[in-house]
mmCIF file of C-alpha atoms in Angstrom:
data_model
loop_
_atom_site.group_PDB
_atom_site.id
_atom_site.type_symbol
_atom_site.label_atom_id
_atom_site.label_comp_id
_atom_site.label_asym_id
_atom_site.label_seq_id
_atom_site.Cartn_x
_atom_site.Cartn_y
_atom_site.Cartn_z
ATOM 1 C CA MET A 141 0.000 0.000 0.000
ATOM 2 C CA ARG A 142 1.328 3.435 -0.890
ATOM 3 C CA LEU A 143 0.868 6.271 1.584
ATOM 4 C CA ASN A 144 0.736 10.054 1.178
ATOM 5 C CA GLY A 145 0.927 9.988 -2.583
ATOM 6 C CA GLU A 146 4.248 8.144 -2.762
ATOM 7 C CA ILE A 147 3.637 6.501 -6.098
ATOM 8 C CA SER A 148 5.540 5.255 -9.080
ATOM 9 C CA ILE A 149 4.376 6.712 -12.375
ATOM 10 C CA ALA A 150 4.350 4.379 -15.376
ATOM 11 C CA ASN A 151 5.804 5.793 -18.565
ATOM 12 C CA VAL A 152 4.367 5.102 -21.998
ATOM 13 C CA ASP A 153 6.978 3.290 -24.109
ATOM 14 C CA ASP A 154 8.617 5.329 -26.856
ATOM 15 C CA ASP A 155 8.191 4.182 -30.432
ATOM 16 C CA ASP A 156 11.111 2.108 -31.757
ATOM 17 C CA ASP A 157 10.689 2.922 -35.447
ATOM 18 C CA GLY A 158 12.551 6.234 -35.272
ATOM 19 C CA ASP A 159 9.572 8.362 -36.314
ATOM 20 C CA GLY A 160 10.169 10.592 -33.312
ATOM 21 C CA GLU A 161 13.636 11.718 -34.465
ATOM 22 C CA ARG A 162 14.224 15.004 -36.252
ATOM 23 C CA LYS A 163 14.301 14.644 -40.046
ATOM 24 C CA GLU A 164 15.415 16.802 -42.949
ATOM 25 C CA ASN A 165 12.974 17.727 -45.704
ATOM 26 C CA GLU A 166 13.879 18.132 -49.364
ATOM 27 C CA LEU A 167 15.280 21.637 -48.748
ATOM 28 C CA GLY A 168 17.602 20.357 -46.055
ATOM 29 C CA LEU A 169 15.692 22.147 -43.287
ATOM 30 C CA ILE A 170 15.240 20.496 -39.916
ATOM 31 C CA ARG A 171 11.641 19.773 -39.047
ATOM 32 C CA SER A 172 10.290 18.949 -35.603
ATOM 33 C CA PRO A 173 8.684 15.552 -35.062
ATOM 34 C CA THR A 174 4.905 15.433 -35.251
ATOM 35 C CA PRO A 175 3.606 14.594 -31.782
ATOM 36 C CA THR A 176 1.569 11.419 -31.692
ATOM 37 C CA ALA A 177 -0.920 10.461 -29.021
ATOM 38 C CA PRO A 178 -0.190 7.200 -27.198
ATOM 39 C CA PRO A 179 -2.476 4.282 -28.022
ATOM 40 C CA THR A 180 -5.586 4.036 -25.866
ATOM 41 C CA ARG A 181 -5.027 1.509 -23.099
ATOM 42 C CA LEU A 182 -8.093 2.162 -20.968
ATOM 43 C CA VAL A 183 -11.545 3.603 -21.700
ATOM 44 C CA VAL A 184 -13.323 5.099 -18.683
ATOM 45 C CA GLY A 185 -17.003 5.891 -19.018
ATOM 46 C CA TYR A 186 -18.160 8.442 -16.475
ATOM 47 C CA ALA A 187 -21.621 9.344 -15.184
ATOM 48 C CA LEU A 188 -21.271 12.284 -12.800
ATOM 49 C CA THR A 189 -23.258 15.316 -11.756
ATOM 50 C CA SER A 190 -22.237 18.595 -13.378
ATOM 51 C CA LYS A 191 -20.698 19.740 -10.097
ATOM 52 C CA LYS A 192 -18.655 16.558 -9.758
ATOM 53 C CA ARG A 193 -17.509 16.725 -13.389
ATOM 54 C CA GLN A 194 -16.264 20.269 -12.874
ATOM 55 C CA SER A 195 -14.384 19.508 -9.652
ATOM 56 C CA PHE A 196 -12.983 16.107 -10.630
ATOM 57 C CA LEU A 197 -12.390 16.114 -14.401
ATOM 58 C CA GLN A 198 -9.982 19.020 -14.311
ATOM 59 C CA PRO A 199 -7.773 19.752 -17.349
ATOM 60 C CA LYS A 200 -4.631 18.568 -15.565
ATOM 61 C CA LEU A 201 -6.210 15.161 -14.897
ATOM 62 C CA LEU A 202 -7.505 14.758 -18.453
ATOM 63 C CA ALA A 203 -4.154 15.778 -19.966
ATOM 64 C CA LEU A 204 -2.171 13.382 -17.794
ATOM 65 C CA ALA A 205 -4.649 10.593 -18.491
ATOM 66 C CA ARG A 206 -4.350 11.120 -22.266
ATOM 67 C CA SER A 207 -0.572 10.992 -22.027
ATOM 68 C CA LYS A 208 -0.898 7.560 -20.434
ATOM 69 C CA GLY A 209 -3.467 6.229 -22.901
ATOM 70 C CA ILE A 210 -6.498 6.682 -20.644
ATOM 71 C CA LEU A 211 -9.616 8.068 -22.326
ATOM 72 C CA PHE A 212 -12.576 9.515 -20.406
ATOM 73 C CA ILE A 213 -15.940 9.310 -22.213
ATOM 74 C CA ALA A 214 -19.228 10.733 -20.914
ATOM 75 C CA VAL A 215 -22.018 8.205 -20.436
ATOM 76 C CA ASP A 216 -25.459 9.107 -21.813
ATOM 77 C CA VAL A 217 -27.676 8.148 -18.876
ATOM 78 C CA LYS A 218 -30.760 8.276 -21.109
ATOM 79 C CA GLN A 219 -29.453 5.445 -23.256
ATOM 80 C CA PRO A 220 -28.769 1.810 -22.291
ATOM 81 C CA LEU A 221 -25.193 1.311 -21.149
ATOM 82 C CA SER A 222 -24.948 -1.807 -23.298
ATOM 83 C CA ASP A 223 -25.316 0.388 -26.405
ATOM 84 C CA GLN A 224 -22.349 2.538 -25.398
ATOM 85 C CA GLY A 225 -18.640 1.992 -25.015
ATOM 86 C CA PRO A 226 -17.120 -0.503 -24.866
ATOM 87 C CA PHE A 227 -15.770 0.561 -21.485
ATOM 88 C CA ASP A 228 -13.019 -0.888 -19.339
ATOM 89 C CA VAL A 229 -14.142 1.111 -16.304
ATOM 90 C CA VAL A 230 -17.394 2.875 -15.411
ATOM 91 C CA LEU A 231 -16.969 5.699 -12.910
ATOM 92 C CA HIS A 232 -20.185 7.053 -11.443
ATOM 93 C CA LYS A 233 -21.780 9.140 -8.745
ATOM 94 C CA LEU A 234 -25.447 9.683 -9.520
ATOM 95 C CA ALA A 235 -28.463 9.390 -7.255
ATOM 96 C CA GLY A 236 -31.690 7.561 -8.027
ATOM 97 C CA LYS A 237 -32.980 3.980 -8.057
ATOM 98 C CA GLU A 238 -33.283 3.915 -11.846
ATOM 99 C CA TRP A 239 -29.593 4.657 -12.359
ATOM 100 C CA SER A 240 -28.558 2.257 -9.584
ATOM 101 C CA GLN A 241 -30.527 -0.535 -11.213
ATOM 102 C CA MET A 242 -29.073 0.279 -14.643
ATOM 103 C CA ILE A 243 -25.465 0.207 -13.463
ATOM 104 C CA GLU A 244 -26.057 -2.916 -11.370
ATOM 105 C CA ASP A 245 -27.529 -4.794 -14.351
ATOM 106 C CA TYR A 246 -24.682 -3.614 -16.554
ATOM 107 C CA GLY A 247 -22.084 -4.848 -14.085
ATOM 108 C CA GLN A 248 -23.700 -8.284 -13.872
ATOM 109 C CA LYS A 249 -23.825 -8.651 -17.670
ATOM 110 C CA ASN A 250 -20.284 -7.301 -18.134
ATOM 111 C CA PRO A 251 -18.130 -8.863 -15.397
ATOM 112 C CA ASN A 252 -14.921 -7.762 -17.140
ATOM 113 C CA VAL A 253 -15.865 -4.094 -16.703
ATOM 114 C CA THR A 254 -14.801 -2.494 -13.417
ATOM 115 C CA VAL A 255 -17.682 -0.527 -11.883
ATOM 116 C CA LEU A 256 -16.544 2.130 -9.422
ATOM 117 C CA ASP A 257 -18.291 1.424 -7.187
ATOM 118 C CA PRO A 258 -21.158 -1.114 -6.670
ATOM 119 C CA PRO A 259 -24.469 0.733 -6.073
ATOM 120 C CA ASP A 260 -25.448 -1.341 -3.037
ATOM 121 C CA ALA A 261 -22.113 -0.588 -1.367
ATOM 122 C CA ILE A 262 -22.548 3.131 -2.061
ATOM 123 C CA GLU A 263 -26.078 3.122 -0.649
ATOM 124 C CA HIS A 264 -24.839 1.410 2.504
ATOM 125 C CA VAL A 265 -22.215 4.071 3.220
ATOM 126 C CA ASN A 266 -24.651 6.902 2.437
ATOM 127 C CA ASN A 267 -26.573 5.970 5.572
ATOM 128 C CA ARG A 268 -24.760 7.398 8.582
ATOM 129 C CA GLN A 269 -26.095 4.675 10.866
ATOM 130 C CA SER A 270 -24.897 1.696 8.851
ATOM 131 C CA MET A 271 -21.755 3.605 7.851
ATOM 132 C CA LEU A 272 -20.286 3.765 11.346
ATOM 133 C CA GLU A 273 -21.779 0.457 12.440
ATOM 134 C CA ASP A 274 -19.473 -1.143 9.893
ATOM 135 C CA VAL A 275 -16.521 0.505 11.588
ATOM 136 C CA ALA A 276 -17.652 -0.617 15.046
ATOM 137 C CA ASP A 277 -18.227 -4.172 13.782
ATOM 138 C CA LEU A 278 -14.657 -4.404 12.517
ATOM 139 C CA ASN A 279 -13.462 -4.999 16.087
ATOM 140 C CA LEU A 280 -10.087 -3.599 15.089
ATOM 141 C CA PRO A 281 -7.336 -4.695 17.438
ATOM 142 C CA ASP A 282 -5.174 -2.123 19.169
ATOM 143 C CA TYR A 283 -2.246 -1.512 16.840
ATOM 144 C CA TYR A 284 1.208 -2.066 18.255
ATOM 145 C CA GLY A 285 4.519 -1.088 16.721
ATOM 146 C CA ASN A 286 7.927 -2.505 17.501
ATOM 147 C CA SER A 287 10.462 -0.340 19.294
ATOM 148 C CA VAL A 288 13.861 -0.848 20.852
ATOM 149 C CA ILE A 289 14.621 0.491 24.321
ATOM 150 C CA GLY A 290 18.179 -0.214 25.375
ATOM 151 C CA PHE A 291 18.804 -3.864 24.622
ATOM 152 C CA TRP A 292 15.134 -4.792 24.744
ATOM 153 C CA ALA A 293 12.712 -5.061 21.832
ATOM 154 C CA VAL A 294 9.265 -4.043 23.044
ATOM 155 C CA LYS A 295 5.839 -3.399 21.546
ATOM 156 C CA LEU A 296 4.342 0.054 22.018
ATOM 157 C CA LEU A 297 0.681 0.915 21.487
ATOM 158 C CA ILE A 298 0.485 3.377 18.582
ATOM 159 C CA GLY A 299 -3.200 3.447 17.849
ATOM 160 C CA ARG A 300 -6.741 2.517 18.842
ATOM 161 C CA VAL A 301 -9.659 3.231 16.522
ATOM 162 C CA THR A 302 -13.308 3.482 17.497
ATOM 163 C CA VAL A 303 -16.421 5.568 16.755
ATOM 164 C CA PRO A 304 -18.241 8.113 18.947
ATOM 165 C CA ARG A 305 -21.359 6.944 20.749
ATOM 166 C CA GLN A 306 -24.439 7.802 18.718
ATOM 167 C CA LEU A 307 -28.216 7.455 18.543
ATOM 168 C CA VAL A 308 -30.519 7.433 15.511
ATOM 169 C CA PHE A 309 -33.936 9.120 15.449
ATOM 170 C CA THR A 310 -36.366 8.717 12.574
ATOM 171 C CA THR A 311 -39.564 10.203 14.052
ATOM 172 C CA ASP A 312 -40.974 12.190 16.991
ATOM 173 C CA PRO A 313 -38.356 14.818 17.935
ATOM 174 C CA SER A 314 -40.088 15.329 21.301
ATOM 175 C CA SER A 315 -38.708 11.942 22.437
ATOM 176 C CA ILE A 316 -35.084 12.894 21.749
ATOM 177 C CA PRO A 317 -34.274 14.525 25.148
ATOM 178 C CA HIS A 318 -35.633 11.520 27.048
ATOM 179 C CA GLU A 319 -33.783 8.963 24.907
ATOM 180 C CA VAL A 320 -30.520 10.876 25.182
ATOM 181 C CA THR A 321 -30.847 10.896 28.986
ATOM 182 C CA LYS A 322 -31.827 7.242 29.023
ATOM 183 C CA GLU A 323 -28.801 6.177 26.949
ATOM 184 C CA GLY A 324 -26.433 8.439 28.883
ATOM 185 C CA LEU A 325 -25.040 10.396 25.923
ATOM 186 C CA LYS A 326 -22.902 13.307 27.017
ATOM 187 C CA LEU A 327 -23.317 16.887 25.783
ATOM 188 C CA PRO A 328 -22.525 18.564 23.497
ATOM 189 C CA LEU A 329 -23.944 16.465 20.674
ATOM 190 C CA VAL A 330 -23.375 16.730 16.930
ATOM 191 C CA ALA A 331 -26.591 16.372 14.896
ATOM 192 C CA LYS A 332 -26.290 15.075 11.323
ATOM 193 C CA PRO A 333 -28.909 14.108 8.721
ATOM 194 C CA LEU A 334 -29.294 10.327 8.615
ATOM 195 C CA VAL A 335 -28.935 9.993 4.836
ATOM 196 C CA VAL A 336 -26.245 11.537 2.640
ATOM 197 C CA ASP A 337 -27.802 12.150 -0.783
ATOM 198 C CA GLY A 338 -25.447 14.752 -2.232
ATOM 199 C CA SER A 339 -27.715 17.681 -1.431
ATOM 200 C CA ALA A 340 -26.587 20.669 0.614
ATOM 201 C CA LYS A 341 -29.164 19.795 3.286
ATOM 202 C CA SER A 342 -27.651 16.349 3.840
ATOM 203 C CA HIS A 343 -24.420 18.050 4.911
ATOM 204 C CA GLU A 344 -26.027 20.462 7.395
ATOM 205 C CA LEU A 345 -24.546 19.920 10.839
ATOM 206 C CA PHE A 346 -25.628 21.248 14.242
ATOM 207 C CA LEU A 347 -24.083 21.330 17.688
ATOM 208 C CA ALA A 348 -26.500 20.909 20.599
ATOM 209 C CA TYR A 349 -25.476 22.266 24.002
ATOM 210 C CA ASP A 350 -28.503 21.277 26.112
ATOM 211 C CA LYS A 351 -31.035 18.450 26.108
ATOM 212 C CA VAL A 352 -34.204 20.553 26.002
ATOM 213 C CA SER A 353 -33.206 22.127 22.701
ATOM 214 C CA LEU A 354 -32.797 18.686 21.124
ATOM 215 C CA ALA A 355 -36.561 18.577 20.595
ATOM 216 C CA LYS A 356 -36.158 21.346 17.992
ATOM 217 C CA LEU A 357 -34.209 19.068 15.667
ATOM 218 C CA GLU A 358 -35.804 17.490 12.600
ATOM 219 C CA PRO A 359 -35.498 13.691 12.192
ATOM 220 C CA PRO A 360 -34.346 11.530 10.553
ATOM 221 C CA LEU A 361 -30.981 12.269 12.091
ATOM 222 C CA VAL A 362 -27.985 10.912 13.951
ATOM 223 C CA LEU A 363 -26.844 12.348 17.279
ATOM 224 C CA GLN A 364 -23.146 11.799 17.935
ATOM 225 C CA GLU A 365 -21.151 12.634 21.044
ATOM 226 C CA PHE A 366 -18.737 15.487 20.414
ATOM 227 C CA VAL A 367 -15.132 14.554 21.169
ATOM 228 C CA ASN A 368 -12.599 17.295 21.895
ATOM 229 C CA HIS A 369 -9.812 16.928 19.325
ATOM 230 C CA GLY A 370 -7.762 20.124 19.332
ATOM 231 C CA GLY A 371 -9.722 21.668 16.467
ATOM 232 C CA VAL A 372 -8.043 19.524 13.794
ATOM 233 C CA LEU A 373 -9.304 16.498 11.903
ATOM 234 C CA PHE A 374 -7.474 14.186 9.519
ATOM 235 C CA LYS A 375 -9.089 13.590 6.164
ATOM 236 C CA VAL A 376 -7.838 10.286 4.790
ATOM 237 C CA TYR A 377 -8.418 9.922 1.041
ATOM 238 C CA ILE A 378 -8.452 6.345 -0.236
ATOM 239 C CA ILE A 379 -8.168 5.389 -3.913
ATOM 240 C CA GLY A 380 -7.793 1.628 -4.100
ATOM 241 C CA GLU A 381 -4.557 0.907 -2.251
ATOM 242 C CA PHE A 382 -3.399 4.516 -2.389
ATOM 243 C CA ILE A 383 -3.743 6.703 0.704
ATOM 244 C CA LYS A 384 -3.350 10.460 1.101
ATOM 245 C CA VAL A 385 -3.752 12.237 4.449
ATOM 246 C CA VAL A 386 -4.391 15.960 4.911
ATOM 247 C CA ARG A 387 -5.156 18.098 7.953
ATOM 248 C CA ARG A 388 -8.286 20.227 8.146
ATOM 249 C CA PHE A 389 -9.358 22.760 10.746
ATOM 250 C CA SER A 390 -12.402 21.572 12.660
ATOM 251 C CA LEU A 391 -14.607 22.767 15.521
ATOM 252 C CA PRO A 392 -12.775 24.100 18.578
ATOM 253 C CA ASP A 393 -12.851 22.140 21.803
ATOM 254 C CA VAL A 394 -15.727 22.716 24.224
ATOM 255 C CA CYS A 395 -14.849 23.044 27.898
ATOM 256 C CA LYS A 396 -17.201 22.295 30.813
ATOM 257 C CA ARG A 397 -17.343 25.955 31.747
ATOM 258 C CA GLU A 398 -18.478 26.913 28.258
ATOM 259 C CA LEU A 399 -21.019 24.095 28.238
ATOM 260 C CA SER A 400 -22.599 25.389 31.459
ATOM 261 C CA LYS A 401 -23.109 28.872 29.976
ATOM 262 C CA ILE A 402 -24.475 28.039 26.508
ATOM 263 C CA ALA A 403 -27.866 26.596 25.614
ATOM 264 C CA GLY A 404 -29.452 25.884 22.256
ATOM 265 C CA VAL A 405 -28.730 24.174 18.937
ATOM 266 C CA PHE A 406 -26.376 25.965 16.575
ATOM 267 C CA PRO A 407 -25.569 25.234 12.928
ATOM 268 C CA PHE A 408 -21.950 25.102 11.898
ATOM 269 C CA PRO A 409 -20.371 25.040 8.451
ATOM 270 C CA ARG A 410 -18.669 22.147 6.722
ATOM 271 C CA VAL A 411 -15.359 22.510 8.458
ATOM 272 C CA SER A 412 -13.442 19.885 6.488
ATOM 273 C CA CYS A 413 -13.416 21.631 3.104
ATOM 274 C CA ALA A 414 -10.188 22.502 1.274
ATOM 275 C CA SER A 415 -10.362 26.158 2.322
ATOM 276 C CA ALA A 416 -10.013 24.999 5.936
ATOM 277 C CA SER A 417 -6.663 23.313 5.299
ATOM 278 C CA ALA A 418 -4.482 23.098 8.393
ATOM 279 C CA ASP A 419 -1.405 21.786 6.581
ATOM 280 C CA GLY A 420 1.439 24.209 7.128
ATOM 281 C CA ALA A 421 -0.352 26.028 9.965
ATOM 282 C CA ASP A 422 1.410 26.782 13.244
ATOM 283 C CA LEU A 423 -0.148 24.046 15.356
ATOM 284 C CA ASP A 424 0.650 22.343 18.610
ATOM 285 C CA PRO A 425 2.812 19.372 17.490
ATOM 286 C CA LYS A 426 0.718 17.026 19.618
ATOM 287 C CA VAL A 427 -2.381 18.119 17.687
ATOM 288 C CA ALA A 428 -0.775 18.257 14.241
ATOM 289 C CA GLU A 429 0.940 14.855 14.375
ATOM 290 C CA LEU A 430 -0.539 12.581 11.705
ATOM 291 C CA PRO A 431 -1.900 9.160 12.660
ATOM 292 C CA PRO A 432 0.738 6.409 12.270
ATOM 293 C CA SER A 433 1.079 5.093 8.710
ATOM 294 C CA PRO A 434 0.737 1.394 9.695
ATOM 295 C CA LEU A 435 -2.498 2.186 11.519
ATOM 296 C CA LEU A 436 -3.975 3.970 8.483
ATOM 297 C CA GLU A 437 -2.883 1.200 6.141
ATOM 298 C CA MET A 438 -4.570 -1.446 8.281
ATOM 299 C CA LEU A 439 -7.694 0.659 8.646
ATOM 300 C CA ALA A 440 -7.959 1.429 4.928
ATOM 301 C CA ARG A 441 -7.442 -2.215 4.003
ATOM 302 C CA GLU A 442 -10.097 -3.473 6.411
ATOM 303 C CA LEU A 443 -12.632 -0.824 5.392
ATOM 304 C CA ARG A 444 -12.116 -1.486 1.671
ATOM 305 C CA LEU A 445 -12.951 -5.125 2.241
ATOM 306 C CA ARG A 446 -15.815 -4.435 4.640
ATOM 307 C CA LEU A 447 -17.446 -1.645 2.631
ATOM 308 C CA GLY A 448 -16.741 -3.087 -0.817
ATOM 309 C CA LEU A 449 -15.558 0.340 -2.011
ATOM 310 C CA GLN A 450 -12.437 1.568 -3.788
ATOM 311 C CA LEU A 451 -13.147 5.308 -3.729
ATOM 312 C CA PHE A 452 -13.896 6.916 -0.368
ATOM 313 C CA ASN A 453 -12.460 8.971 2.430
ATOM 314 C CA ILE A 454 -12.679 8.823 6.192
ATOM 315 C CA ASP A 455 -12.671 11.707 8.649
ATOM 316 C CA ILE A 456 -10.613 10.856 11.721
ATOM 317 C CA ILE A 457 -10.025 12.813 14.915
ATOM 318 C CA ARG A 458 -7.660 12.126 17.798
ATOM 319 C CA GLU A 459 -9.069 12.722 21.267
ATOM 320 C CA TYR A 460 -7.337 15.745 22.744
ATOM 321 C CA GLY A 461 -4.888 14.854 25.469
ATOM 322 C CA THR A 462 -4.175 11.390 24.059
ATOM 323 C CA ARG A 463 -1.594 10.171 21.561
ATOM 324 C CA ASP A 464 -3.268 7.005 20.375
ATOM 325 C CA LEU A 465 -7.081 7.191 20.662
ATOM 326 C CA TYR A 466 -8.737 7.900 17.313
ATOM 327 C CA TYR A 467 -12.385 8.243 16.304
ATOM 328 C CA ILE A 468 -13.855 7.835 12.831
ATOM 329 C CA ILE A 469 -16.636 10.399 12.584
ATOM 330 C CA ASP A 470 -17.626 10.183 8.906
ATOM 331 C CA ILE A 471 -17.106 8.227 5.681
ATOM 332 C CA ASN A 472 -17.786 9.676 2.233
ATOM 333 C CA TYR A 473 -18.039 7.879 -1.098
ATOM 334 C CA PHE A 474 -16.146 9.431 -4.052
ATOM 335 C CA PRO A 475 -15.202 12.595 -2.130
ATOM 336 C CA GLY A 476 -13.766 15.807 -3.573
ATOM 337 C CA TYR A 477 -10.526 14.333 -4.890
ATOM 338 C CA GLY A 478 -9.913 17.555 -6.821
ATOM 339 C CA LYS A 479 -9.051 19.161 -3.450
ATOM 340 C CA MET A 480 -6.447 16.487 -2.749
ATOM 341 C CA PRO A 481 -2.825 17.374 -3.527
ATOM 342 C CA ASP A 482 -1.419 15.466 -6.523
ATOM 343 C CA TYR A 483 -4.739 13.695 -7.094
ATOM 344 C CA GLU A 484 -4.313 13.476 -10.880
ATOM 345 C CA HIS A 485 -1.164 11.343 -10.606
ATOM 346 C CA ILE A 486 -2.637 9.105 -7.919
ATOM 347 C CA PHE A 487 -5.884 8.534 -9.801
ATOM 348 C CA THR A 488 -4.277 7.750 -13.168
ATOM 349 C CA GLU A 489 -1.873 5.363 -11.450
ATOM 350 C CA PHE A 490 -4.856 3.689 -9.776
ATOM 351 C CA LEU A 491 -6.651 3.240 -13.116
ATOM 352 C CA LEU A 492 -3.550 1.688 -14.654
ATOM 353 C CA SER A 493 -3.289 -0.672 -11.689
ATOM 354 C CA LEU A 494 -6.813 -1.896 -12.469
ATOM 355 C CA GLU A 495 -5.696 -2.727 -16.007
ATOM 356 C CA GLN A 496 -2.603 -4.526 -14.700
ATOM 357 C CA SER A 497 -4.707 -6.523 -12.240
ATOM 358 C CA LYS A 498 -7.010 -7.727 -15.037
ATOM 359 C CA TYR A 499 -3.994 -8.717 -17.131
ATOM 360 C CA GLU A 500 -2.499 -10.725 -14.278
ATOM 361 C CA LYS A 501 -5.780 -12.552 -13.713
ATOM 362 C CA VAL A 502 -5.869 -13.541 -17.382
ATOM 363 C CA LEU A 503 -2.320 -14.919 -17.121
ATOM 364 C CA VAL A 504 -3.212 -16.962 -14.043
ATOM 365 C CA ALA A 505 -6.343 -18.332 -15.748
#
């Protein structure tokens, strides 16, 4: 697994017939070689919203892809997929049962085409209840790393991963204060819409400081205990086996004194966007320290298998005052990779790895 964008970039072989060398014309003048596009190695059909096309299919990605023989072709969602292509990969992020059924049928009839990603797996992670239940069900062991102290080789704990305590409410907001008290959830609480459907409303977040005000919330929603984390979260982008970690500013910590003086439910913005980057900021080293690479590699590997996804990111926080206690607070399918440093190289390398994997399977067969 490659971490933080440390990747090897495959080069397209040069032609051996000498056409690329400078040649003299009949007048003895030197002429420059005519540039030739590399042969197409991979055809990627894409079905994305206009917003996702603009943010993801940036000119730098398309140019690099062309130089490596990767061709992106828009899918006409109004026409049967079987009448289009042929595709080696179908990349999609569209909502709706009709599209999900279309892409699922296409994948079953064309097993040699890589669908990124399966609709049922996407639907599962778009529900914030099932999303984090998958993480809790992993039962990840505490991760230990080897260290040498004096003459002794010892194992040191370098990471524990869990999820915040949470409750789900689908109806009757008046029951929320009672249920929160009954289950012993501690204030403040983060309120999130239950379903992530790509709309702005599905990303609206609120912070609740008292139990009485919880009745003002609108189900269906998830209530999650707020964990102090030094105001920084780690956004871990995953593209197949590739991992890239960036820091983002988050909500500031809430002290007991502040909690006793504030009441109500307050909206807060999406704090993990690119404009809130904390990379390069003057931070407390204990807050800024990235999670250990082995821990992230294990976590990414287990979640890929559990979720059945290749393209997603996870938002991780470290509890303030600890060095090794981490919480996963959110998982997003096909996130804003265009905000990720060096994403065009990582994504093209990932696509080429899919081609190589298919080739190796054919050899084994």
